[in-house]
Amino acid sequence: MRPYKVLIFIACVMACLGALCVVLPGRIVLGERTLNWPTLAEVFGESEYSEYSEYSEDSDSIAEFPVAPDSLLADTTPSVPTPVIPHITADSTTDSRIFLQPFYASLTESSERVVRVLHYGDSQIEEDRMTQQIREALQAHYGGAGVGLMPLVQTIPSLTVKQQLRMNGRFITPAQGPQRYFVYGFKRNQRADGLYGPLGQMAVMNDSLVKGSEDVTAICKPQSGNPRYSQWKIFADTAIHYSLSGDTVQLKGHGNVYGLSQESPTGVIVDNIPMRGCLGLIFTKMDSTQLTTFCRQENVRLIIMQFGGNAIPSNKNPGTISGIVKGLREQVQHLRECAPEASILFIGPSDMLTQTDGVWQTYPMVPYMDRLLRKMAYEENIAYFSLYSWMGGRGSMMRWQETGLAGSDGVHFTRSGARKAGKAVAEWILEGMSATTSLNDELME
Amino acid sequence: MMEFLHHILGFDAESPLLFTQFYFWAFFALVYALFALLMSIKPSAVSNQRLHLRNVYLLFVSWFFYYKTSGLFLLILAFVTLSDWLIAAQAYKSKKKFWLCLSVIIDLGLLAYFKYAYFFTDMINDLFGTGFRVFDIFAYIGNGFSEAGRFSVDTIVLPVGISFYIFQVISYTADVFRGRIQPVKNILDFGFYVSFFPQLVAGPIVRAEEFIPQLYKPFRLSRRLFGIAVFWIINGLAKKIIMSDYLAVNLIDRVFDNPLLFSGFENLFALFAYSLQVYADFSGYTDIAIGVAMLMGFYLPMNFNSPYKSQSPQEFWRRWHMSLGRWLKTYLYIPLGGNRSIGFGTYFWWTLIALVSAALTGWWWMMIPFCVFIIGVAVWNKIQIRRQPSAISNQRKLLCSNLNSFITQVLGGLWHGASWNFIIWGGINGIGMIVEKIWRKMNWHIRFTVMTLLTGGLCVADYLTNLPVWRLFAVWAAIIWVVTAVRYIYFLCEGEDTKFTKALGTAWAVLQTFTFITFTRLFFRSSSNLDPATANEVAWETAKNMVNQIGGAWTNAVIVPFLVEYRWVVAMFVAGMVIHWLPTNWKRRYRLAFSAMPLWLMVLVVCVAIVVIYQFVSAEMQPFIYFQF
């Protein structure tokens, strides 16, 4: 076959495909399915290549949160249906760390007693990756030791404490351990009585549920942490008897175990409480008496809620997002009732990417949810840290991926990314003490 | 339009010319238009000049392609082209080994510098506790002998395709030195061989003796071959985008990034899917390269021959990345002695591998059994040579072959990536090949006894330690033991294989080989956006976590919900494997049927195929669903 004929063939294919670009309007809905085809503008790259260039690389500064202009919120590629996003105006530019004042004040007591911080969150905080940074920063300034709370059966390994389980003297994997129940996840793993303890998950030592589970030994070796913890706390039914030996705790009997804790008698204790796949709408399902008692007895003075990310991938409707934020507001109010002395800090979702027409871009609902959460936080008088803005806003996750700070899924941080984010949150909290003191003085004057 | 032209002509590190993007095809259409014009010059008048003109034209096109992909690294490509052209000419004239050694030193030196600098630096730092850091001397020179300037001296960037073209120039010089081919007289023709753009960045590795004669042959493309070329291109695009990218984005990347987020079954599924993804990605790219080259009248060697149909690891390596396998066999395995001898090279590499492994793990005690082993091998080998100086016994062949093929596998692993996980990967493949060869030589009594002891041992290890890794091996061994027992009983009762039992045996061998190769993939993945030390750590963590999840976090209740929620991903994986395992003659038939289509129908089919492929590019992502808490 002569080359010119091959050329004609190539030209014909390109002409046909080009004609489709003109004829088809980008997306054709065929019943439940959509047929996608790019427009000529997209083919020639007029929308894809400069989308993220306007955002500066320098995103380390968190002194103020730049709120993305409204025009950006509606700026999606032409082929993506633009969601109808209501206009929201944050009603205050006040540094939200002013709402952490009670927590800052409580830190002065840390030399005499424990000041506890509960860090609840979704998979972004698994492995203690972010919480570790907050813990280390607070303990360095205000004393304290130990990783704090951990479940009896640690299914998700932690960077800071390595757990091994023995049941009836034999090493077991977590899956072979005592029956566990969660306030999040599948309904079949949930309890009607809401008794999950502060971790939102608990284990039942009961021979009839899992053979041999009336005798469990947990060896929990700290992987880092200086100074070393000096005491254990076991949160369990009184029917459970335990004995301690170094990093090992042996529990015997039938009953519920809500958690183990390695800590110090004074200083700051920061608990890492990851809830995989969770939206954060679970606190009202937990037994409020149990939670209230825990917060009072353990002097919980700060509750960090880091949720929102799980609402993004499956929700394209602003109304649904708005409903979820409304639900989160109720959770905040509920936690405030359970822990009236605790300040609350909400950490919003990070930038998150999805692929649309082969191009990675921010989920349209991320900036919207971030703004709704910020508004909710101001209205509820709680502090708000916008992970999304701090990262650099729309598309910043791509830069995180390129530098090895985020995984290729465009959603989760890598360990180094989580470390960077955790460190930023820790610094932001600590810097807030001086920043808000002067602000408070000004307000008082 | 201006932006489009800028993308076509300018260098942008973020936008290399990739086969899966429109820009490449626009570039190719323009290149082909001029190519067709050149080819329309009347052959009777200026036949040789026309061929020369074609080669020169395609050389500059290829350089432009490489510039678009790698920027100023084009200079490295030009340098090795010049140096090997000159050295090969000298080697041919003088027949002195010095010239071959010089070429190998320069070429491998460049490869070591650009690809392995971090690896060697990390290794030295680990061994001696030093704190060396890489320093890019080329950047320093480029900055006018200054550390500050346009180029960063703190990082060494890997030029795209360097592993491929370095191996090509080595093969040229070696073939010229051995007298297999005449040296190329015109440097531009030689440059074309080194730089031919369809295979420049991802192979296949074309050996000089296969490609250089084509430079002097006129354009030849039959109607049927044209159809086959188009088929390879569409087939490659479908493999790359549907079987590779879609599976990767919607499942595999997520699981490999965070194995702990997923249950044992999901990890296992992702691992098998990754096997398919790696194959589809790599072979898809080379399919396109073969098709594109064919349209210009050049014929590249086949690079993948349905590798997951292999019945043994050895066969797998004859079907997977065949051009690399052939290269390693010709220029490494045979010079080491092949299956005929073991010499200095064999002892050197074995000792080096053992020393480095002992130093890095700190297990110096390993050197004692190693020394016993290697001295034993040397003594036994000497005795065999004295007994039969002219003939080679089967046992000696087996020994030579195993020792040399293990080295080839380990170094082949290192070629794939400059980190320990790739060396481990190569090592596991080497061990797999040796074990399989020995297994084949056993009779059924021994096989059954060995499997019984191995399975029993692994079950005991699992019971005593309760570590997921032992459980995984114990389950795997138990499955093999059951099948071995059935076959053993059959052997005792019937003795002879029938057609049906042979077919079952083949299916079992294919399945086992696929499973083994899939297991080695645990060590095949590395993050390119991390520094090598971190990449190593991450790769090791990923492998460890995946094994822990598969062996320790297995929940049967997850299987059905996963298959339902990820139905499209599962469907693509199943479809990919079914197509892969289709009989070869079926594939040949539908390839020929496609190539025999009338051109208008072929245009239509190609357009429909591209529209379908685009649906996978633009498909909505599978939302995150967690099945384990």
Coordinates of C-alpha atoms in Angstrom, one line a residue, chain A residues 1 3-4 6-7 9-10 12-14 16-17 20 33-38 43-46 49 123 126-127 129 155 157 170-173 175-176 180 182 184-186 188 276-277 310 316 354-355 357-358 360 401-404 407-409 411-412 415, chain B residues 1 3-4 7 14-15 22-23 25-26 28-29 32-33 36 39 219 221-223 226 230 249 253-254 257-258 260-262 295 462-463 465-466 471 529-530 541 552 557 568 599 602-603 606-607 610-611 614-615 617-621 624 626-629:
Chain A
M1 CA 0.0 0.0 0.0
P3 CA 2.2 5.9 1.7
Y4 CA -0.2 8.5 0.3
V6 CA -2.1 5.5 4.3
L7 CA -2.1 9.2 4.7
F9 CA -6.7 6.7 5.6
I10 CA -5.3 8.7 8.6
C12 CA -10.3 10.1 7.0
V13 CA -10.1 8.8 10.5
M14 CA -9.2 12.2 11.9
C16 CA -14.5 11.6 11.1
L17 CA -13.4 12.0 14.7
L20 CA -17.9 14.1 15.8
R33 CA -25.7 6.2 30.3
T34 CA -23.8 9.1 28.9
L35 CA -21.8 9.1 25.7
N36 CA -18.8 11.4 26.1
W37 CA -16.8 13.0 23.3
P38 CA -14.6 16.1 23.5
V43 CA -9.1 18.7 21.9
F44 CA -6.9 21.8 21.2
G45 CA -6.3 22.2 24.9
E46 CA -8.0 25.5 25.5
Y49 CA -3.6 23.2 30.5
S123 CA -9.2 7.7 56.9
E126 CA -5.3 6.6 60.1
E127 CA -2.0 5.2 61.4
R129 CA -0.1 10.1 60.9
T155 CA -6.9 -3.6 63.0
P157 CA -1.5 -0.5 62.3
R170 CA -1.5 -18.0 71.2
F171 CA -0.6 -15.1 68.9
I172 CA -3.6 -14.1 66.7
T173 CA -4.2 -11.7 63.9
A175 CA -9.3 -10.6 62.5
Q176 CA -9.2 -13.6 64.9
R180 CA -15.8 -5.8 67.6
F182 CA -18.3 0.2 65.5
Y184 CA -19.5 3.7 61.8
G185 CA -19.4 1.3 58.9
F186 CA -21.7 -1.6 58.4
R188 CA -24.3 -5.4 61.2
R276 CA -12.7 4.9 58.1
G277 CA -15.3 6.0 55.6
N310 CA -16.2 11.0 52.5
K316 CA -22.8 16.0 43.3
T354 CA -11.4 13.1 40.4
Q355 CA -10.8 12.3 36.7
D357 CA -12.7 13.3 30.6
G358 CA -9.3 12.0 31.4
W360 CA -7.6 15.2 36.9
Q401 CA 0.9 14.1 44.2
E402 CA 3.9 15.3 42.1
T403 CA 6.0 15.9 45.2
G404 CA 5.1 12.5 46.8
G407 CA -1.2 9.2 46.7
S408 CA -2.2 8.5 43.2
D409 CA -5.9 8.2 44.2
V411 CA -7.6 11.7 47.9
H412 CA -5.3 10.4 50.6
R415 CA 2.8 9.5 55.2
Chain B
M1 CA -4.8 27.2 17.6
E3 CA -1.7 27.2 22.0
F4 CA -2.1 23.9 20.1
H7 CA 2.1 22.4 22.4
E14 CA 4.7 18.3 31.7
S15 CA 3.4 17.4 28.2
F22 CA -4.2 13.4 20.7
Y23 CA -1.0 15.5 20.4
W25 CA -1.4 11.5 16.7
A26 CA -1.5 15.1 15.3
F28 CA 2.3 11.6 13.6
A29 CA -0.2 12.8 10.9
Y32 CA 3.4 11.0 7.9
A33 CA 2.2 13.7 5.4
A36 CA 4.3 10.3 2.1
M39 CA 8.1 8.5 -0.7
F219 CA 9.3 1.0 1.6
L221 CA 3.7 -2.3 3.1
S222 CA 1.2 -4.8 1.7
R223 CA -2.5 -4.1 2.1
F226 CA -1.4 -2.1 6.6
V230 CA -3.8 -0.4 12.2
V249 CA -7.2 4.6 38.5
D253 CA -3.5 2.6 42.6
R254 CA -5.8 3.0 45.6
D257 CA -1.3 3.4 47.9
N258 CA -3.1 2.3 51.1
L260 CA -4.4 -1.1 54.9
L261 CA -7.6 0.6 53.8
F262 CA -8.7 -2.6 52.0
L295 CA 3.0 2.1 8.7
D462 CA 1.9 -20.6 60.6
Y463 CA 0.5 -22.2 63.8
T465 CA 4.0 -17.7 64.7
N466 CA 0.5 -16.8 63.4
R471 CA -0.4 -18.2 56.5
N529 CA 7.8 10.7 42.2
L530 CA 9.7 9.8 45.4
E541 CA 6.0 -1.2 53.2
G552 CA -4.3 -11.7 58.0
A557 CA -18.2 -11.4 53.8
W568 CA -17.1 -2.7 36.1
L599 CA -10.9 0.5 3.9
M602 CA -11.9 -0.1 8.6
V603 CA -12.2 3.7 9.0
V606 CA -11.4 2.5 14.0
C607 CA -13.6 5.5 14.7
I610 CA -11.7 5.2 19.5
V611 CA -15.1 6.5 20.7
Y614 CA -12.7 7.4 25.0
Q615 CA -15.6 6.4 27.1
V617 CA -11.0 7.9 29.5
S618 CA -14.0 10.0 30.4
A619 CA -15.7 7.5 32.7
E620 CA -16.7 8.6 36.1
M621 CA -14.4 7.3 38.8
F624 CA -14.4 4.9 47.4
Y626 CA -14.8 0.6 52.4
F627 CA -15.6 -3.0 53.3
Q628 CA -13.4 -3.4 56.3
F629 CA -13.3 -1.3 59.4

